[in-house]
Short mmCIF file of C-alpha atoms in Angstrom, two decimals:
data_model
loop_
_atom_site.label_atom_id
_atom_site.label_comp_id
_atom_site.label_asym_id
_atom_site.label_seq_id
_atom_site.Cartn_x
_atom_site.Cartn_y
_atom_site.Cartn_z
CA UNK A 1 14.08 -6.10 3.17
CA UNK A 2 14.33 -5.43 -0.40
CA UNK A 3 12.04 -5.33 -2.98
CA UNK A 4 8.78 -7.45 -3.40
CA UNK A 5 8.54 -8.43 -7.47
CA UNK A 6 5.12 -10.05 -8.31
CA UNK A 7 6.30 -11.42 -12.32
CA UNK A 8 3.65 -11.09 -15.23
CA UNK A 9 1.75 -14.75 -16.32
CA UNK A 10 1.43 -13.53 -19.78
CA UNK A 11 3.64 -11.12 -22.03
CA UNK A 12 5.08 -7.68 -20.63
CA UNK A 13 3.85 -4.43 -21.02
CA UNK A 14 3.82 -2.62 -18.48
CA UNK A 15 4.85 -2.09 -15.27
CA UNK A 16 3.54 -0.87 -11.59
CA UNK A 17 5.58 0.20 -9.07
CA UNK A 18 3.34 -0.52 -6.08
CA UNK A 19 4.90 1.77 -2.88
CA UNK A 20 3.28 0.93 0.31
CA UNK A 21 1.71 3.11 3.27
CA UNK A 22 3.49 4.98 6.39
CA UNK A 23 4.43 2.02 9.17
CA UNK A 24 3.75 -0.89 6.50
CA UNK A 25 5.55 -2.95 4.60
CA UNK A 26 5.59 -4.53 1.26
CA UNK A 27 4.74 -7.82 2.08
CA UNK A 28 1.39 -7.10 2.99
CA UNK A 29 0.46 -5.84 0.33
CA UNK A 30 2.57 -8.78 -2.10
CA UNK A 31 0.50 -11.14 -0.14
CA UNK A 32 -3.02 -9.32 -0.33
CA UNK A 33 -4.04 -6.50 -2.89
CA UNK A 34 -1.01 -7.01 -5.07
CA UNK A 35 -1.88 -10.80 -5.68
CA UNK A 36 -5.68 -10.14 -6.42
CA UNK A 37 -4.55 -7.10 -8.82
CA UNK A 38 -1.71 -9.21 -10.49
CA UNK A 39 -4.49 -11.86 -11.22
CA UNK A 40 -6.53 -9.25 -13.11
CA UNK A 41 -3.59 -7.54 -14.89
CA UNK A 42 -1.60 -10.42 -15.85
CA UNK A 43 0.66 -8.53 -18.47
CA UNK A 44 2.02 -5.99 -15.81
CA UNK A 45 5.38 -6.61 -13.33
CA UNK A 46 4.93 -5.61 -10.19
CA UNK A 47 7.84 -3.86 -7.94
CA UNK A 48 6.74 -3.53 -4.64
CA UNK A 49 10.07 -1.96 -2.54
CA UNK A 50 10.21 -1.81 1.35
CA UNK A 51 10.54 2.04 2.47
CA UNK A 52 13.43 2.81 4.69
CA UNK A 53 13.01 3.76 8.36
CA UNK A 54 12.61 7.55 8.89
CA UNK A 55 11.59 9.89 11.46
CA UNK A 56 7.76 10.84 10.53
CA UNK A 57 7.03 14.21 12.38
CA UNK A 58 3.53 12.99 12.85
CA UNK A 59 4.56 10.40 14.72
CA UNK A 60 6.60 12.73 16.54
CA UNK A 61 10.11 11.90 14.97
CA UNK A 62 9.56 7.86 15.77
CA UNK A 63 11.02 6.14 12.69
CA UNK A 64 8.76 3.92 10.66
CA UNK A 65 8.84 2.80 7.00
CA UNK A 66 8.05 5.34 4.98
CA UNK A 67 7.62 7.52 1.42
CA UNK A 68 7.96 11.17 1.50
CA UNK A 69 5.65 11.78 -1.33
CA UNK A 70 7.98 10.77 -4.52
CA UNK A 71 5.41 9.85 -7.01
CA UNK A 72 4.31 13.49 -7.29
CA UNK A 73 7.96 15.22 -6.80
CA UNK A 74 9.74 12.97 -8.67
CA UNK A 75 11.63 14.20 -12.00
CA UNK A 76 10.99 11.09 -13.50
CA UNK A 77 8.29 10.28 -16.62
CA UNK A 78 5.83 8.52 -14.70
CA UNK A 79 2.68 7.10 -17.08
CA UNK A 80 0.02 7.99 -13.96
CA UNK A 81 -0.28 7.65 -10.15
CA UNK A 82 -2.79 6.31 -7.55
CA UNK A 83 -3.35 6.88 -4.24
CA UNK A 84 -5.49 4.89 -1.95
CA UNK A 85 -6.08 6.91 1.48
CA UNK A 86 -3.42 9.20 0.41
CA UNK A 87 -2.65 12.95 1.56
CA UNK A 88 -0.19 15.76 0.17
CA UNK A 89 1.47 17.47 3.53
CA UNK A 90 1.71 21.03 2.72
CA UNK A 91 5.18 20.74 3.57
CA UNK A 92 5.90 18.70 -0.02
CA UNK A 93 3.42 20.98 -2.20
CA UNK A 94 5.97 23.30 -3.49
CA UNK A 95 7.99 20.50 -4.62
CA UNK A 96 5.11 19.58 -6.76
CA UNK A 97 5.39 21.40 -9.07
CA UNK A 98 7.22 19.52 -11.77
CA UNK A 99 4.27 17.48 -12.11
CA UNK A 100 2.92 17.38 -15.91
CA UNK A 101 -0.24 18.06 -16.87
CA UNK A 102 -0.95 15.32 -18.58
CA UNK A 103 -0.21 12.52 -15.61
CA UNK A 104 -2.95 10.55 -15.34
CA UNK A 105 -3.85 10.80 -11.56
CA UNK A 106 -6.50 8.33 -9.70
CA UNK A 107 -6.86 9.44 -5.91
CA UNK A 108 -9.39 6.94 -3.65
CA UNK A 109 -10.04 7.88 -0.38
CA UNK A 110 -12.88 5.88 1.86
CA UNK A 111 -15.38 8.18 4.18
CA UNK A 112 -14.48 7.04 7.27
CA UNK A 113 -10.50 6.76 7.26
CA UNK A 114 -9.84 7.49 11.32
CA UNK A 115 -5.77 7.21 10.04
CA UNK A 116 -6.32 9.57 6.93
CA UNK A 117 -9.53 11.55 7.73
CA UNK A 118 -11.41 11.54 3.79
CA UNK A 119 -10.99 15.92 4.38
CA UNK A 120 -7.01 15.86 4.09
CA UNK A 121 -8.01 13.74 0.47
CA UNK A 122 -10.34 15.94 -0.96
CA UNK A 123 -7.49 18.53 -0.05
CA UNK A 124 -5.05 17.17 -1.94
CA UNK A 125 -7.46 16.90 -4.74
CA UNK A 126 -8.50 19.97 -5.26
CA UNK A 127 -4.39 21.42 -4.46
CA UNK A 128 -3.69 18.91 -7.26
CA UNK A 129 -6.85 20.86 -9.51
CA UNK A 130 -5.99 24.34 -8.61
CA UNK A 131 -2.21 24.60 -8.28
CA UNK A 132 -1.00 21.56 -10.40
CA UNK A 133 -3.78 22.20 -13.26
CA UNK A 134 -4.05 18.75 -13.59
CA UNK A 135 -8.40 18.13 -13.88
CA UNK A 136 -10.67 15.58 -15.14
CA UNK A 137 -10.76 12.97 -16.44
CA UNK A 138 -6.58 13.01 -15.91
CA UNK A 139 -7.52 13.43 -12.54
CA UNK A 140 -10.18 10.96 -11.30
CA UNK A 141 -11.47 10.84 -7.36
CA UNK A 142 -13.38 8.10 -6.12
CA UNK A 143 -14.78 8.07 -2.45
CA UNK A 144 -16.44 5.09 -0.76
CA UNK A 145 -18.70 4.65 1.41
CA UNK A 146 -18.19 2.97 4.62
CA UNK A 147 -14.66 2.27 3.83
CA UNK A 148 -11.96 3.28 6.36
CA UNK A 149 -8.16 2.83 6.06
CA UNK A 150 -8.25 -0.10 4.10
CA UNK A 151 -8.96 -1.36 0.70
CA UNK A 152 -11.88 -3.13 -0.42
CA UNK A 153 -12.94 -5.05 -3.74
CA UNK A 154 -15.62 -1.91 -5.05
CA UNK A 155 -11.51 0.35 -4.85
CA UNK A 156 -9.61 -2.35 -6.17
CA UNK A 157 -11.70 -3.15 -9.17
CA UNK A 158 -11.76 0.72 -9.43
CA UNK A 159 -7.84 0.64 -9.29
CA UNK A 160 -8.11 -2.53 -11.95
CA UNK A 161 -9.91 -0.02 -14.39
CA UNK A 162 -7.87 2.70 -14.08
CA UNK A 163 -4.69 0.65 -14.56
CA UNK A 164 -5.97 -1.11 -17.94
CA UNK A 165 -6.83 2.79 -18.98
CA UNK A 166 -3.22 4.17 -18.67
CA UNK A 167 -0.92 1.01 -19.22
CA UNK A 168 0.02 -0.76 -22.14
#
């Protein structure tokens, strides 16, 4: 499966590139969040590409779709990043490094995640605030109550906000 592109209803300028969780795929999202968001944020294309199959050592080598963390290694001008439920393995942190300062970072994490306990977020916040330097309001962290791995509307509005504050 290739990549998911949700078009822009109104005049380009800007664009997401929307990469899925570990063991999903694109197409939920394309037919879920994405769709609500694209509603909101009619001026933005959205890619939404399908992860290839690797082994994940916390599933104990079993290969599922999956990212190994390239929005925050990647050598590439990015204009921010979100995470929703997100972590940082240690394993990737030194890799990190490369990250500017200025990146616009928006990190949501609900309180009870059972898949991505809400401790393993704040971690990666506060690696991202003391090793990456990167601290408010460039780096914004949002916790929710009651919300576990999922998304609900009080995250994606959040994520709506965010978006219209670092994209053209």
């Amino acid at each position: 499966m290739g990549t998911l592109i949700q078009a822009p209803t109104a005049p380009h300028t800007g664009t997401v590139i929307f990469l899925h969780g570990l063991g999903q795929s694109n197409e939920t999202w394309a037919h879920g969040a994405v769709k609500a968001l694209a509603k909101e944020l009619p001026h933005i294309l959205w890619l939404l590409p399908q992860s290839p199959q690797n082994p994940v050592a916390l599933n104990q080598g079993e290969r599922r779709p999956s990212w190994f963390d390239i929005a925050l290694t990647t050598l590439h001008k990015l204009g921010g990043v979100a995470s929703l439920s997100g972590s940082i393995p240690i394993a990737v942190r030194e890799q990190m490094v490369h990250a500017a300062q200025v990146l616009p970072i928006l990190w949501c994490h609900g309180d009870t995640d059972n898949k991505i306990p809400l401790s393993l977020g704040k971690d990666a916040v506060q690696f991202i605030r003391s090793k990456l330097r990167i601290k408010e309001p460039r780096l914004q962290f949002n916790e929710y109550a009651d919300l576990g791995h999922t998304v609900n509307d009080e995250e994606l509005d959040d994520l709506v906000a965010w978006l219209r504050g670092v994209l053209p």
